[in-house]
Short mmCIF file of C-alpha atoms in Angstrom, two decimals:
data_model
loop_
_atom_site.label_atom_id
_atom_site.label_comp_id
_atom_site.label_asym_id
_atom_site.label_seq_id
_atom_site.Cartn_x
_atom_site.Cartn_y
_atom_site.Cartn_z
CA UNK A 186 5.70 -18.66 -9.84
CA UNK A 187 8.85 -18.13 -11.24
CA UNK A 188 8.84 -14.75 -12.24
CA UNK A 189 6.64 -13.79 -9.03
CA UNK A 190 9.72 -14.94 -7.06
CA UNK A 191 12.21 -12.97 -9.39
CA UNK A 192 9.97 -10.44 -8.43
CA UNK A 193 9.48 -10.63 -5.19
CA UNK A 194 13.61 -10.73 -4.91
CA UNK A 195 13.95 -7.32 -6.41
CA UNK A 196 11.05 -5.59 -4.75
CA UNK A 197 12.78 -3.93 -1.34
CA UNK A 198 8.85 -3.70 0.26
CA UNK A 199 8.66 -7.69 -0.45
CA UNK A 200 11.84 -9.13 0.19
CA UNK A 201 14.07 -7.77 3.33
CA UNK A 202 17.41 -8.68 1.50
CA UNK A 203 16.27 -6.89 -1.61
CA UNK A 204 15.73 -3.82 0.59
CA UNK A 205 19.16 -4.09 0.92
CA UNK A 206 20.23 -3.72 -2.66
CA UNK A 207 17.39 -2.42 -4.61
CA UNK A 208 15.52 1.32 -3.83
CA UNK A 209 11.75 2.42 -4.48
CA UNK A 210 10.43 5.64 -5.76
CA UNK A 211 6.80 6.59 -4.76
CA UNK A 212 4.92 8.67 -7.11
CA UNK A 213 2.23 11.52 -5.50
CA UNK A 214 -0.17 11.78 -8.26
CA UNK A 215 -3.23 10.48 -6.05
CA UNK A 216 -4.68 13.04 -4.37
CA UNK A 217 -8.64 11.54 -3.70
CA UNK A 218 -9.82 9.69 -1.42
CA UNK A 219 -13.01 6.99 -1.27
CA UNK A 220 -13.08 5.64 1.85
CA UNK A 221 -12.84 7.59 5.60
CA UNK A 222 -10.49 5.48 7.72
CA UNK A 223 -10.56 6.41 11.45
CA UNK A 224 -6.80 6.42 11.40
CA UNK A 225 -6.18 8.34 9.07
CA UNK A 226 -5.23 12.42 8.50
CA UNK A 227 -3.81 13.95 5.51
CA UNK A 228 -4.01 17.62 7.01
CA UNK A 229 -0.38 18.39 7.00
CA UNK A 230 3.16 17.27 6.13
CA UNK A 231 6.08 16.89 7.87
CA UNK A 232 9.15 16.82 5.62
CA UNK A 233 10.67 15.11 8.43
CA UNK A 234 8.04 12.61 9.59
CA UNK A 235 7.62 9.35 7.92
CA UNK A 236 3.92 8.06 7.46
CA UNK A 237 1.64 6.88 5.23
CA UNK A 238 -0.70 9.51 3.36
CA UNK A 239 1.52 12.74 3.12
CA UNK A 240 3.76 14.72 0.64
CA UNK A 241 5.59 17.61 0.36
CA UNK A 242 3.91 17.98 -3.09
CA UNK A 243 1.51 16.82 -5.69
CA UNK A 244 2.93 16.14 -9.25
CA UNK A 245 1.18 15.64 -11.95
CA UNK A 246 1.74 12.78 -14.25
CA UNK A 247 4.22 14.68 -16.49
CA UNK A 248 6.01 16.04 -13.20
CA UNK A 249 6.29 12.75 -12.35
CA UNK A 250 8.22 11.47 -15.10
CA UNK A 251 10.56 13.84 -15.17
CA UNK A 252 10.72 13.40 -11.24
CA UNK A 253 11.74 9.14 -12.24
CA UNK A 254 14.50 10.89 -14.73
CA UNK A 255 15.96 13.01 -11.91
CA UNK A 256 15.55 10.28 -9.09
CA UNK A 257 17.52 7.39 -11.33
CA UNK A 258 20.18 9.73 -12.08
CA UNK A 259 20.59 10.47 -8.03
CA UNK A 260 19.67 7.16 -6.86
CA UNK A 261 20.35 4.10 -9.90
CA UNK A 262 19.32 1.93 -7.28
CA UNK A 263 15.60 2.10 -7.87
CA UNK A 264 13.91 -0.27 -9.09
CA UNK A 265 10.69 0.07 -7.98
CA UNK A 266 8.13 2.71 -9.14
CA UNK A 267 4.93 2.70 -6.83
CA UNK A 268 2.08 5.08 -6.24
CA UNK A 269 0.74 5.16 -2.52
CA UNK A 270 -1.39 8.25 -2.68
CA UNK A 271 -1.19 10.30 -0.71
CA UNK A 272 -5.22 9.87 -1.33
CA UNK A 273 -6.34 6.45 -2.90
CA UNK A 274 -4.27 5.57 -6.50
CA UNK A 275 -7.63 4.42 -8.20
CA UNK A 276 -9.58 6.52 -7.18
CA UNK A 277 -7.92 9.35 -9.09
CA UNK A 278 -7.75 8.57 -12.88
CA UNK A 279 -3.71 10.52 -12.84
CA UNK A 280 -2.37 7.23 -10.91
CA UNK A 281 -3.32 5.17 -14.80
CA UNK A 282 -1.73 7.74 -16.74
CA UNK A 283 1.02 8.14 -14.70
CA UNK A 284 2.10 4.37 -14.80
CA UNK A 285 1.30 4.35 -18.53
CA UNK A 286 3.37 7.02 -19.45
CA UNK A 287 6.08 6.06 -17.00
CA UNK A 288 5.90 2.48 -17.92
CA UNK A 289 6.53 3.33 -21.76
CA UNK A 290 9.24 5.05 -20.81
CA UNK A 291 11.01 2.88 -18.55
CA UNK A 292 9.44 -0.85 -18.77
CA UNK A 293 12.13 -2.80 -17.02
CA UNK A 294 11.54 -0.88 -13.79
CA UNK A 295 9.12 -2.35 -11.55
CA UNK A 296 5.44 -0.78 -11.27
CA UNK A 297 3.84 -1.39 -7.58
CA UNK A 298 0.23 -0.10 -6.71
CA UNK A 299 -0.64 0.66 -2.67
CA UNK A 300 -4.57 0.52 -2.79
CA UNK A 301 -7.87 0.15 -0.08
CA UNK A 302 -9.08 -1.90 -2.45
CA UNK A 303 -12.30 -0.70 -3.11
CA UNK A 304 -12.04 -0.50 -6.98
CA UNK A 305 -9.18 -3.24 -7.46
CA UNK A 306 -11.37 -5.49 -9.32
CA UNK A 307 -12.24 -3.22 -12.15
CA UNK A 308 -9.16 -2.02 -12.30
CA UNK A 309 -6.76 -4.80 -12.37
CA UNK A 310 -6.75 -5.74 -16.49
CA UNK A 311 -5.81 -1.85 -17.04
CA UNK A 312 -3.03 -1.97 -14.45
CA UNK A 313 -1.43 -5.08 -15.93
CA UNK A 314 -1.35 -3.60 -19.30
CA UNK A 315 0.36 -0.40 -17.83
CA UNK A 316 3.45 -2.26 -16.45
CA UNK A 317 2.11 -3.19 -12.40
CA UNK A 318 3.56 -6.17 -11.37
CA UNK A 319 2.94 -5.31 -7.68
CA UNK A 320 -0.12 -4.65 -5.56
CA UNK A 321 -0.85 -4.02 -1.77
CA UNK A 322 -4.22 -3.98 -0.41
CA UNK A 323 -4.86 -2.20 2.85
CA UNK A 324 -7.09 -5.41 4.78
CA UNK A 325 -7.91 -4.10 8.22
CA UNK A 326 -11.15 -6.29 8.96
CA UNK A 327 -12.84 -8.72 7.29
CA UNK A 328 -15.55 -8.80 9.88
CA UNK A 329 -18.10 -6.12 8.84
CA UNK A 330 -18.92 -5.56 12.79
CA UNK A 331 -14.51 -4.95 13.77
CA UNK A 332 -14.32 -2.87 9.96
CA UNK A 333 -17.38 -1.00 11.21
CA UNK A 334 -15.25 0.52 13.71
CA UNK A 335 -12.14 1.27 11.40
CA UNK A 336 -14.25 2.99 8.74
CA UNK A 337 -16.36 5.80 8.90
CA UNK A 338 -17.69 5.68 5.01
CA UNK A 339 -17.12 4.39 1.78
CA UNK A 340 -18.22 5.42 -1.31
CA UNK A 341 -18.73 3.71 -4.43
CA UNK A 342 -20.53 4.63 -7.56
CA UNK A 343 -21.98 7.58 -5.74
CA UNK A 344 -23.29 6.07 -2.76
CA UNK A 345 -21.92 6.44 0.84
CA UNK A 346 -22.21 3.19 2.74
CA UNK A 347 -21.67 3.49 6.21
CA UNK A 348 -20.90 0.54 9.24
CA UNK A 349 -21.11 -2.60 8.95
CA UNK A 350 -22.69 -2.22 4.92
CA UNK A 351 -19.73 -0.04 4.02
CA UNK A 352 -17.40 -2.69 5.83
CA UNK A 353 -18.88 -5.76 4.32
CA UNK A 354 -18.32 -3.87 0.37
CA UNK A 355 -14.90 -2.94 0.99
CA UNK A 356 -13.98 -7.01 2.36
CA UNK A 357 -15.82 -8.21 -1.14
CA UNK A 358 -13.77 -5.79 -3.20
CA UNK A 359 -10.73 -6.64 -1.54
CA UNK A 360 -11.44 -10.37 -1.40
CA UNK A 361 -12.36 -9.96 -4.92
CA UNK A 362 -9.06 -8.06 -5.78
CA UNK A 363 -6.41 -9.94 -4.24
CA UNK A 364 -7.75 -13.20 -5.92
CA UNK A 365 -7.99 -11.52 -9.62
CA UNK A 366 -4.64 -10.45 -8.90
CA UNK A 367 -2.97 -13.42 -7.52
CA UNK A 368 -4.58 -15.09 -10.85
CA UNK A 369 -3.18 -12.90 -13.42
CA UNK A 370 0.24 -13.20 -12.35
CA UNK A 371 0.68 -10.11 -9.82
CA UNK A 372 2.52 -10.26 -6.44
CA UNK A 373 0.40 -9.45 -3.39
CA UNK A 374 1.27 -7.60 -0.36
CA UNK A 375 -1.45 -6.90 2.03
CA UNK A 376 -1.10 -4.14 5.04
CA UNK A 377 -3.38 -4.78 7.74
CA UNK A 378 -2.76 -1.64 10.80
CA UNK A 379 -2.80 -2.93 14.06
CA UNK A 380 -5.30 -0.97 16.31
CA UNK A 381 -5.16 -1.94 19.67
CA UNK A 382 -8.60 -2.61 21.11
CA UNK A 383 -10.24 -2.61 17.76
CA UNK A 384 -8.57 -5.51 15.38
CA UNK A 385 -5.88 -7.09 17.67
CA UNK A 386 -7.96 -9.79 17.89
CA UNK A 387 -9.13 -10.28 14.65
CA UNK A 388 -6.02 -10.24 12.68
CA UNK A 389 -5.77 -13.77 12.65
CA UNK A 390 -8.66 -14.43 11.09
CA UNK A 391 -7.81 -11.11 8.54
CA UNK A 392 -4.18 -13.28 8.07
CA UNK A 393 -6.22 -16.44 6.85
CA UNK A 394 -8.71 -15.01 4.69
CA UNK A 395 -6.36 -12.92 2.23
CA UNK A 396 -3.92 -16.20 2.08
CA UNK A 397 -6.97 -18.10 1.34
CA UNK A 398 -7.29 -15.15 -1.69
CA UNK A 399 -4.15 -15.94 -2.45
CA UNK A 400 -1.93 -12.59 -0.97
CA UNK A 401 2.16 -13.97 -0.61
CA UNK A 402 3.11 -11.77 2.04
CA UNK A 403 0.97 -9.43 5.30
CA UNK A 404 2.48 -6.79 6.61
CA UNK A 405 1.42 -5.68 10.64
CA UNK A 406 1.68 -2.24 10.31
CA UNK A 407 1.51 -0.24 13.96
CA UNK A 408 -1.33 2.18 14.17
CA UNK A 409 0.08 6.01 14.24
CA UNK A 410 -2.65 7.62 16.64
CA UNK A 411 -4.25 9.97 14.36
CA UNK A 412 -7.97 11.48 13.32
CA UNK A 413 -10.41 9.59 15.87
CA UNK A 414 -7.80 7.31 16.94
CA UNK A 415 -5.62 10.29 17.54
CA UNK A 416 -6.26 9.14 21.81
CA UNK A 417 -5.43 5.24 21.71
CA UNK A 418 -2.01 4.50 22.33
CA UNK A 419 -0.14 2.99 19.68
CA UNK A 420 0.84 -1.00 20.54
CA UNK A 421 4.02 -1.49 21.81
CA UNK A 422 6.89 -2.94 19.71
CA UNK A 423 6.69 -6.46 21.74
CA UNK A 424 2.90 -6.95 21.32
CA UNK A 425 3.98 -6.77 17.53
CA UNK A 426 6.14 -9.25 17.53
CA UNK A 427 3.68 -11.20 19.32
CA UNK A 428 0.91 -10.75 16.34
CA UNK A 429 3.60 -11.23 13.50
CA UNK A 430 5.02 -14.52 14.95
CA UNK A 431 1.50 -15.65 15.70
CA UNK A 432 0.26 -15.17 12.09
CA UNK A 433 3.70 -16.28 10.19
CA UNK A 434 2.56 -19.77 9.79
CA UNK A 435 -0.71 -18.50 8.12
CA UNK A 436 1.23 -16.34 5.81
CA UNK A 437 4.53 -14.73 5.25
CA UNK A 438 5.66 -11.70 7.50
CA UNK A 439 6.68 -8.25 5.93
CA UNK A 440 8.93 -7.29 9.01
CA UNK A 441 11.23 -3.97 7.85
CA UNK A 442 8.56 -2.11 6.88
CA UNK A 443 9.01 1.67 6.95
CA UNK A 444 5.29 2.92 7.07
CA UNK A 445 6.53 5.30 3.59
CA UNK A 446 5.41 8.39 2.93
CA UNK A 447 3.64 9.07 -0.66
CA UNK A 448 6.49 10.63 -1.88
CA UNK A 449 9.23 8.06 -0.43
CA UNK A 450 12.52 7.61 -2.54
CA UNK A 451 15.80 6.13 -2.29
CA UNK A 452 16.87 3.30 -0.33
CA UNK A 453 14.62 1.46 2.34
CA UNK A 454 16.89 0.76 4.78
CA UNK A 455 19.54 3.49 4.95
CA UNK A 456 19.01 6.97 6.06
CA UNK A 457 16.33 8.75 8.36
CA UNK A 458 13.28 9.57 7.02
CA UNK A 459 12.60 9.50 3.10
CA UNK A 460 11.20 12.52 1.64
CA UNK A 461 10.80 12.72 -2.19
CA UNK A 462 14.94 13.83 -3.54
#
């Protein structure tokens, strides 16, 4: 527990005062996708547009070690390396050799996985052994009837599941996941998007299930109206609040989170929107 909380007070994405004094550097190396999230569009980039799932560029894993060598020299601040996509980091086998070769390279610097989930399990023994100290899991629904609205497939070992079957694999993965992490030492963030009309209700019960997994920290992430969500309207900063303060005594409360792009750098908290340097 120790080291999870030296962790967790150097990680800016973890810890708010950390944010304040330590940067992140996101890697795009990750490209693929296995699941089709209603929310979600990776169609275009806006260098000056801040979400989830875009980049200016792909790299490839060499690219994106010498991209850590230019980025430290800028910005000695980072101390966080993390790969977010901008598809799913496991399912693209670049994320691996991307941390391994970074991690030999630079071991003291923190290595932080954003994931769905879906292959988490499997994964997790690899990931240790290439430096990740840090994983978040994307938990929208643990309900396979509220997940069958979020997701329009998953695939896994070339099937596509669809509804409430594709749903009910990707909560066992994730359940699976966050435990097996939480176990081997790893600090767990888990991003649930708050879609108005779909999961408001159900976050609660998403909040006690991946505490009961053993997750440290939940982040409420605001749903950016995009592919078929693209016409909801996205919840207002107050019924935020609302969900966050309701599910704090459940389990911790990520609350400065800047929905990062896949190629975020620098410092959380200062400047406008965080293209790669």
């Amino acid at each position: 527990m120790n080291e999870i909380n030296q962790l967790v007070g150097e990680h800016p994405c973890f810890h708010k005062a950390a944010a304040h004094w330590f940067g992140r550097l996101h890697l795009p190396v990750a490209p693929d996708c296995n699941i089709k999230c209603h929310y979600c569009t990776r169609l275009y980039d806006c260098a000056n547009e801040n979400r989830p799932g875009v980049t200016s560029r792909l790299m490839s894993p060499k690219e994106a070690l010498q991209h850590v060598r230019r980025s430290l020299a800028k910005e000695p601040r980072i101390r966080v390396i993390g790969i977010a996509g901008p598809g799913d980091p496991l399912a693209n086998r670049a994320t691996l050799v991307t941390l391994r070769l970074v991690h030999a390279h630079f071991p003291d610097l923190i290595k932080c996985l954003s994931t769905n989930g879906l292959l988490l399990p499997e994964n997790l023994p690899a990931l240790k052994s290439a430096g990740v100290r840090a994983v978040t899991v994307t938990v929208n629904a643990v309900s396979p009837a509220v997940g069958a609205r979020i997701y329009g497939h998953v695939f896994y070992r070339g099937r596509v599941y669809r509804g409430a079957a594709g749903a009910e694999l990707l909560w066992r993965a994730q359940y699976a996941g966050i435990r097996l992490a939480a176990a081997m030492g790893l600090a767990v963030k888990v991003n649930s998007v708050l879609i108005p009309g779909v999961n408001d209700g159900h976050l609660l019960q998403v909040a006690r299930s991946v505490r009961a997994a053993g997750a440290h920290l939940m982040n409420v992430i605001p749903l950016i109206p995009r592919g078929a969500f693209a016409a909801l309207q996205p919840p207002p900063p107050g019924q935020v609040a609302r969900i966050r303060q309701k599910l704090a005594p459940v389990i911790a409360q990520m609350t400065h989170c800047r929905r990062c792009r896949a190629d975020a750098a620098g410092m959380l908290l200062e400047g406008g929107t965080d293209a790669a340097f």
